[in-house]
Short mmCIF file of C-alpha atoms in Angstrom, two decimals:
data_model
loop_
_atom_site.label_atom_id
_atom_site.label_comp_id
_atom_site.label_asym_id
_atom_site.label_seq_id
_atom_site.Cartn_x
_atom_site.Cartn_y
_atom_site.Cartn_z
CA UNK A 214 21.49 29.97 17.18
CA UNK A 215 24.04 27.83 15.33
CA UNK A 216 22.94 26.41 11.99
CA UNK A 217 23.82 22.92 13.21
CA UNK A 218 21.24 23.30 15.99
CA UNK A 219 18.71 24.78 13.55
CA UNK A 220 19.03 21.79 11.25
CA UNK A 221 18.82 19.33 14.13
CA UNK A 222 15.52 20.97 15.07
CA UNK A 223 14.31 20.96 11.46
CA UNK A 224 15.10 17.26 11.09
CA UNK A 225 13.16 16.63 14.30
CA UNK A 226 10.21 18.57 12.85
CA UNK A 227 10.37 16.52 9.64
CA UNK A 228 10.32 13.23 11.56
CA UNK A 229 7.48 14.49 13.73
CA UNK A 230 5.48 15.44 10.63
CA UNK A 231 6.19 12.08 9.05
CA UNK A 232 5.05 10.08 12.08
CA UNK A 233 2.00 12.31 12.53
CA UNK A 234 0.80 11.91 8.95
CA UNK A 235 2.14 8.51 7.93
CA UNK A 236 1.19 7.17 11.36
CA UNK A 237 -2.53 7.08 10.56
CA UNK A 238 -1.73 5.61 7.12
CA UNK A 239 0.05 2.75 8.86
CA UNK A 240 -2.85 2.40 11.29
CA UNK A 241 -5.43 2.14 8.51
CA UNK A 242 -3.35 -0.52 6.76
CA UNK A 243 -2.90 -2.52 9.97
CA UNK A 244 -6.65 -2.39 10.70
CA UNK A 245 -7.65 -3.37 7.16
CA UNK A 246 -8.22 -7.07 8.04
CA UNK A 247 -10.13 -6.09 11.20
CA UNK A 248 -12.49 -3.39 9.91
CA UNK A 249 -12.60 -4.55 6.29
CA UNK A 250 -15.15 -7.34 6.56
CA UNK A 251 -15.80 -7.38 2.80
CA UNK A 252 -14.33 -5.84 -0.33
CA UNK A 253 -16.46 -2.68 -0.22
CA UNK A 254 -15.55 -1.89 3.39
CA UNK A 255 -11.87 -2.49 2.64
CA UNK A 256 -12.12 -0.16 -0.34
CA UNK A 257 -13.79 2.41 1.90
CA UNK A 258 -10.91 2.22 4.39
CA UNK A 259 -8.28 2.47 1.65
CA UNK A 260 -10.07 5.42 0.04
CA UNK A 261 -9.76 7.46 3.25
CA UNK A 262 -5.98 7.60 2.75
CA UNK A 263 -5.92 7.20 -1.03
CA UNK A 264 -5.45 10.91 -1.87
CA UNK A 265 -2.81 11.58 0.81
CA UNK A 266 -0.65 8.53 1.58
CA UNK A 267 1.98 9.24 -1.09
CA UNK A 268 2.18 12.90 -0.09
CA UNK A 269 2.70 11.86 3.53
CA UNK A 270 5.75 9.81 2.52
CA UNK A 271 7.39 12.95 1.15
CA UNK A 272 8.18 13.86 4.75
CA UNK A 273 10.32 10.73 5.02
CA UNK A 274 12.18 11.52 1.81
CA UNK A 275 12.89 15.07 2.93
CA UNK A 276 13.95 13.92 6.42
CA UNK A 277 16.38 11.41 4.91
CA UNK A 278 17.71 13.93 2.40
CA UNK A 279 18.13 16.62 5.06
CA UNK A 280 20.01 14.19 7.32
CA UNK A 281 22.32 13.22 4.45
CA UNK A 282 23.06 16.85 3.56
CA UNK A 283 23.21 18.41 7.03
CA UNK A 284 24.76 15.54 9.04
CA UNK A 285 26.54 13.17 6.64
CA UNK A 286 28.42 11.38 9.47
CA UNK A 287 25.11 10.65 11.19
CA UNK A 288 23.58 9.43 7.93
CA UNK A 289 26.54 7.16 7.13
CA UNK A 290 26.72 5.56 10.57
CA UNK A 291 22.95 5.19 10.81
CA UNK A 292 22.47 3.54 7.43
CA UNK A 293 25.48 1.26 7.76
CA UNK A 294 24.60 0.12 11.28
CA UNK A 295 20.84 -0.14 10.74
CA UNK A 296 21.11 -1.48 7.20
CA UNK A 297 18.87 -4.55 7.60
CA UNK A 298 15.94 -2.93 9.47
CA UNK A 299 16.02 0.11 7.18
CA UNK A 300 16.08 -2.18 4.15
CA UNK A 301 13.07 -4.05 5.51
CA UNK A 302 11.26 -0.75 6.01
CA UNK A 303 12.09 0.33 2.45
CA UNK A 304 10.89 -2.97 0.96
CA UNK A 305 7.69 -2.81 3.03
CA UNK A 306 6.96 0.76 1.88
CA UNK A 307 7.57 -0.20 -1.76
CA UNK A 308 5.32 -3.25 -1.54
CA UNK A 309 2.59 -1.21 0.17
CA UNK A 310 2.77 1.52 -2.48
CA UNK A 311 2.53 -1.04 -5.29
CA UNK A 312 -0.45 -2.66 -3.53
CA UNK A 313 -2.35 0.64 -3.41
CA UNK A 314 -1.84 1.11 -7.15
CA UNK A 315 -2.45 -2.46 -8.33
CA UNK A 316 -5.25 -3.62 -6.06
CA UNK A 317 -8.00 -2.24 -8.27
CA UNK A 318 -6.51 -3.36 -11.60
CA UNK A 319 -8.40 -6.67 -11.54
CA UNK A 320 -11.67 -7.87 -10.02
CA UNK A 321 -10.58 -11.30 -8.80
CA UNK A 322 -11.04 -11.97 -5.08
CA UNK A 323 -7.66 -13.72 -4.69
CA UNK A 324 -5.95 -10.84 -6.51
CA UNK A 325 -7.39 -8.28 -4.11
CA UNK A 326 -6.79 -10.43 -1.02
CA UNK A 327 -3.13 -10.77 -1.95
CA UNK A 328 -2.66 -7.02 -2.29
CA UNK A 329 -4.61 -6.44 0.94
CA UNK A 330 -2.07 -8.63 2.73
CA UNK A 331 0.70 -6.53 1.17
CA UNK A 332 -0.95 -3.37 2.53
CA UNK A 333 -1.23 -4.97 5.98
CA UNK A 334 2.39 -6.17 6.19
CA UNK A 335 3.66 -3.07 4.43
CA UNK A 336 2.09 -1.02 7.22
CA UNK A 337 2.86 -3.32 10.16
CA UNK A 338 6.59 -3.76 9.52
CA UNK A 339 7.50 -0.04 9.37
CA UNK A 340 5.20 0.76 12.31
CA UNK A 341 7.28 -1.58 14.48
CA UNK A 342 10.75 -1.05 13.03
CA UNK A 343 10.68 2.76 13.18
CA UNK A 344 10.17 2.49 16.94
CA UNK A 345 12.97 -0.07 17.22
CA UNK A 346 15.32 2.16 15.21
CA UNK A 347 14.68 5.33 17.20
CA UNK A 348 14.75 3.41 20.46
CA UNK A 349 18.28 2.26 19.60
CA UNK A 350 19.33 5.77 18.60
CA UNK A 351 18.15 7.15 21.93
CA UNK A 352 19.63 4.27 23.96
CA UNK A 353 22.98 4.34 22.19
CA UNK A 354 24.65 1.78 19.94
CA UNK A 355 28.24 0.47 19.72
CA UNK A 356 30.18 3.15 17.81
CA UNK A 357 33.98 3.10 17.79
CA UNK A 358 36.46 5.97 17.68
CA UNK A 359 36.15 6.20 13.88
CA UNK A 360 32.40 6.77 14.26
CA UNK A 361 31.63 3.39 12.72
CA UNK A 362 28.96 1.00 13.96
CA UNK A 363 30.67 -2.14 15.26
CA UNK A 364 27.65 -4.10 16.50
CA UNK A 365 25.42 -6.59 14.77
CA UNK A 366 21.72 -6.94 14.04
CA UNK A 367 21.17 -8.72 17.37
CA UNK A 368 22.41 -5.61 19.23
CA UNK A 369 19.37 -3.75 17.90
CA UNK A 370 16.93 -6.27 19.39
CA UNK A 371 17.28 -5.15 23.00
CA UNK A 372 14.31 -4.84 25.40
CA UNK A 373 14.22 -1.02 25.34
CA UNK A 374 14.18 -0.81 21.54
CA UNK A 375 11.60 -3.59 21.23
CA UNK A 376 9.37 -1.72 23.68
CA UNK A 377 9.86 1.34 21.46
CA UNK A 378 8.64 -0.74 18.52
CA UNK A 379 5.54 -1.85 20.43
CA UNK A 380 4.92 1.78 21.40
CA UNK A 381 4.95 3.08 17.82
CA UNK A 382 2.81 0.12 16.72
CA UNK A 383 0.21 0.84 19.41
CA UNK A 384 0.16 4.61 18.82
CA UNK A 385 -0.03 4.35 15.02
CA UNK A 386 -2.79 1.74 15.17
CA UNK A 387 -4.80 3.91 17.56
CA UNK A 388 -4.11 6.97 15.38
CA UNK A 389 -5.40 5.06 12.34
CA UNK A 390 -8.56 3.89 14.11
CA UNK A 391 -9.38 7.45 15.21
CA UNK A 392 -8.69 8.69 11.65
CA UNK A 393 -11.12 6.12 10.21
CA UNK A 394 -13.77 7.21 12.71
CA UNK A 395 -13.13 10.81 11.66
CA UNK A 396 -13.15 10.20 7.89
CA UNK A 397 -16.03 7.74 7.52
CA UNK A 398 -19.72 7.67 8.30
CA UNK A 399 -22.22 4.94 9.01
CA UNK A 400 -21.23 1.49 10.30
CA UNK A 401 -17.51 1.98 9.62
CA UNK A 402 -17.47 5.14 11.74
CA UNK A 403 -19.19 3.43 14.67
CA UNK A 404 -17.02 0.31 14.49
CA UNK A 405 -13.79 2.31 14.18
CA UNK A 406 -14.82 4.43 17.17
CA UNK A 407 -15.46 1.37 19.33
CA UNK A 408 -12.18 -0.19 18.25
CA UNK A 409 -10.29 3.04 18.98
CA UNK A 410 -11.65 3.07 22.53
CA UNK A 411 -10.35 -0.49 23.07
CA UNK A 412 -7.00 0.22 21.42
CA UNK A 413 -6.49 3.26 23.64
CA UNK A 414 -6.55 1.03 26.72
CA UNK A 415 -3.72 -1.03 25.21
CA UNK A 416 -1.68 1.94 23.99
CA UNK A 417 -1.67 3.76 27.34
CA UNK A 418 0.31 1.23 29.44
CA UNK A 419 2.74 0.45 26.59
CA UNK A 420 3.50 4.10 25.84
CA UNK A 421 3.63 4.97 29.56
CA UNK A 422 6.16 2.21 30.16
CA UNK A 423 8.38 3.38 27.32
CA UNK A 424 8.21 7.06 28.34
CA UNK A 425 8.87 6.19 32.00
CA UNK A 426 11.86 4.04 31.07
CA UNK A 427 13.22 6.82 28.86
CA UNK A 428 12.80 9.43 31.60
CA UNK A 429 14.45 7.29 34.29
CA UNK A 430 17.47 6.51 32.10
CA UNK A 431 18.11 9.97 30.68
CA UNK A 432 16.81 12.29 33.45
CA UNK A 433 16.40 15.18 31.01
CA UNK A 434 14.09 17.84 32.41
CA UNK A 435 12.64 19.04 29.11
CA UNK A 436 12.35 15.49 27.81
CA UNK A 437 10.45 14.42 30.92
CA UNK A 438 8.14 17.45 30.66
CA UNK A 439 7.32 16.66 27.02
CA UNK A 440 6.81 12.99 27.90
CA UNK A 441 4.28 14.06 30.54
CA UNK A 442 2.47 16.16 27.93
CA UNK A 443 2.47 13.18 25.55
CA UNK A 444 0.99 10.98 28.29
CA UNK A 445 -1.66 13.62 29.09
CA UNK A 446 -2.62 13.90 25.42
CA UNK A 447 -2.91 10.12 25.17
CA UNK A 448 -5.15 9.98 28.23
CA UNK A 449 -7.24 12.74 26.68
CA UNK A 450 -7.52 10.64 23.52
CA UNK A 451 -8.89 7.74 25.60
CA UNK A 452 -11.68 9.91 26.99
CA UNK A 453 -12.45 11.60 23.66
CA UNK A 454 -12.72 8.30 21.80
CA UNK A 455 -15.22 7.06 24.37
CA UNK A 456 -17.49 10.08 23.94
CA UNK A 457 -17.09 9.88 20.12
CA UNK A 458 -15.50 13.29 19.60
CA UNK A 459 -13.47 12.11 16.61
CA UNK A 460 -11.96 15.44 15.62
CA UNK A 461 -10.62 16.21 19.08
CA UNK A 462 -9.54 12.59 19.57
CA UNK A 463 -7.51 12.75 16.36
CA UNK A 464 -5.96 16.01 17.59
CA UNK A 465 -5.08 14.29 20.87
CA UNK A 466 -3.44 11.25 19.25
CA UNK A 467 -1.57 13.59 16.91
CA UNK A 468 -0.38 15.67 19.86
CA UNK A 469 0.78 12.48 21.59
CA UNK A 470 2.98 11.63 18.62
CA UNK A 471 4.34 15.17 18.28
CA UNK A 472 5.18 15.49 21.99
CA UNK A 473 6.81 12.04 22.02
CA UNK A 474 9.04 12.85 19.02
CA UNK A 475 9.93 16.23 20.53
CA UNK A 476 10.86 14.51 23.81
CA UNK A 477 13.07 12.07 21.90
CA UNK A 478 15.01 14.76 20.03
CA UNK A 479 15.37 17.06 23.03
CA UNK A 480 16.65 14.16 25.14
CA UNK A 481 19.07 13.26 22.36
CA UNK A 482 20.53 16.77 21.88
CA UNK A 483 23.39 17.66 21.44
CA UNK A 484 24.05 14.08 20.36
CA UNK A 485 22.62 12.72 17.15
CA UNK A 486 23.77 9.15 17.78
CA UNK A 487 25.27 8.25 21.16
CA UNK A 488 27.86 5.50 21.52
CA UNK A 489 27.26 2.76 24.06
CA UNK A 490 31.01 2.03 24.17
CA UNK A 491 32.42 5.43 25.11
CA UNK A 492 30.83 8.88 25.32
CA UNK A 493 33.90 10.24 23.51
CA UNK A 494 32.70 8.37 20.41
CA UNK A 495 29.29 10.05 20.38
CA UNK A 496 28.14 11.61 17.13
CA UNK A 497 27.02 15.16 17.92
CA UNK A 498 25.55 18.08 16.01
CA UNK A 499 29.09 19.47 15.73
CA UNK A 500 31.26 16.53 14.73
CA UNK A 501 28.63 14.98 12.40
CA UNK A 502 27.60 18.13 10.51
CA UNK A 503 28.38 19.46 7.05
CA UNK A 504 30.33 22.65 6.40
CA UNK A 505 28.79 25.99 7.41
CA UNK A 506 28.46 26.96 3.73
CA UNK A 507 26.44 23.81 2.97
CA UNK A 508 24.13 24.46 5.90
CA UNK A 509 23.67 28.08 4.82
CA UNK A 510 22.66 27.08 1.27
CA UNK A 511 20.30 24.44 2.63
CA UNK A 512 18.68 27.00 4.91
CA UNK A 513 17.87 29.34 2.04
CA UNK A 514 16.46 26.46 -0.02
CA UNK A 515 14.29 25.38 2.92
CA UNK A 516 13.02 28.93 3.47
CA UNK A 517 12.04 29.18 -0.19
CA UNK A 518 10.37 25.81 -0.77
CA UNK A 519 9.00 24.61 2.58
CA UNK A 520 5.99 27.02 2.57
CA UNK A 521 5.06 25.84 -0.94
CA UNK A 522 5.05 22.19 0.14
CA UNK A 523 3.03 22.92 3.28
CA UNK A 524 0.45 24.99 1.37
CA UNK A 525 0.04 22.30 -1.28
CA UNK A 526 -0.35 19.49 1.24
CA UNK A 527 -2.77 21.54 3.34
CA UNK A 528 -4.83 22.23 0.20
CA UNK A 529 -4.95 18.48 -0.52
CA UNK A 530 -6.34 17.71 2.92
CA UNK A 531 -8.88 20.52 2.56
CA UNK A 532 -10.14 19.27 -0.82
CA UNK A 533 -10.54 15.70 0.45
CA UNK A 534 -11.93 16.62 3.89
CA UNK A 535 -15.37 15.08 3.27
CA UNK A 536 -16.44 12.00 5.21
CA UNK A 537 -16.83 8.83 3.15
CA UNK A 538 -19.58 6.24 3.58
CA UNK A 539 -20.22 2.80 2.18
CA UNK A 540 -22.79 4.11 -0.31
CA UNK A 541 -19.99 6.12 -1.97
CA UNK A 542 -18.29 2.83 -2.93
CA UNK A 543 -19.90 1.24 -6.02
CA UNK A 544 -20.68 -2.48 -5.79
#
């Protein structure tokens, strides 16, 4: 297998890992005003992701770095064309990270409410805009013969991409609700479980519409098969949330995200960024990649360090696997 294909697959794996792990972080932040009826319950919700949220964002950093090193043409066109939405995502992630760190520095109610709003918006904005961005990548954007983006911000706000944004918002919110039901006990667990069952009924038609639209436009056999698996996993999550099997429900929502990302990348291949103007202008794994020597060095670095990162992050989740309850939060 060519190294360009290997790195395309690895970047897909990195994005899948990021959406799987950061997805429930976003969901918890979005649900903070809903499930956090008072300060202690909001602290309980935040504490479920407190030990892991920053580690989950490492997947984004590595995905961005790997794209820059392995496919510099893709990186340049993507970040120049999607500059405003990616900037908004970056600002939202920064504000959210600051909110996690500063919320507990003072005891004032207005102080904490302000940072809670930052956590909410810092989770909501990326949850929508990541779907919009990848919807545009899959649909194709105006790229000229010099592989430069020649559209504007309005080009990115098309119906297909906006539906992609609603899909990621719905899936991440459901993923977060199931995670809260899995990681808490007592009233929060029951309320999160009931909310997850209601959210699943909203997520199913939105995600089904996006996957169906994608399949009808692209007609990729493997992509359609993975989309069907994603839909089946999501339907399984609906049933599992209703019978309160939180562990299996979280596995099902996670599988939905993984299958959906896999379907996206398989449908995209061998392109990395199609042009809506002319197929001859498409960025592919061949014309957007780095030199073979660069890819070879990157491969050895990945082989050496990736297991270390995975072991460390797995150890973190194992250490903090215990359910939390309201009595664990001091008044």
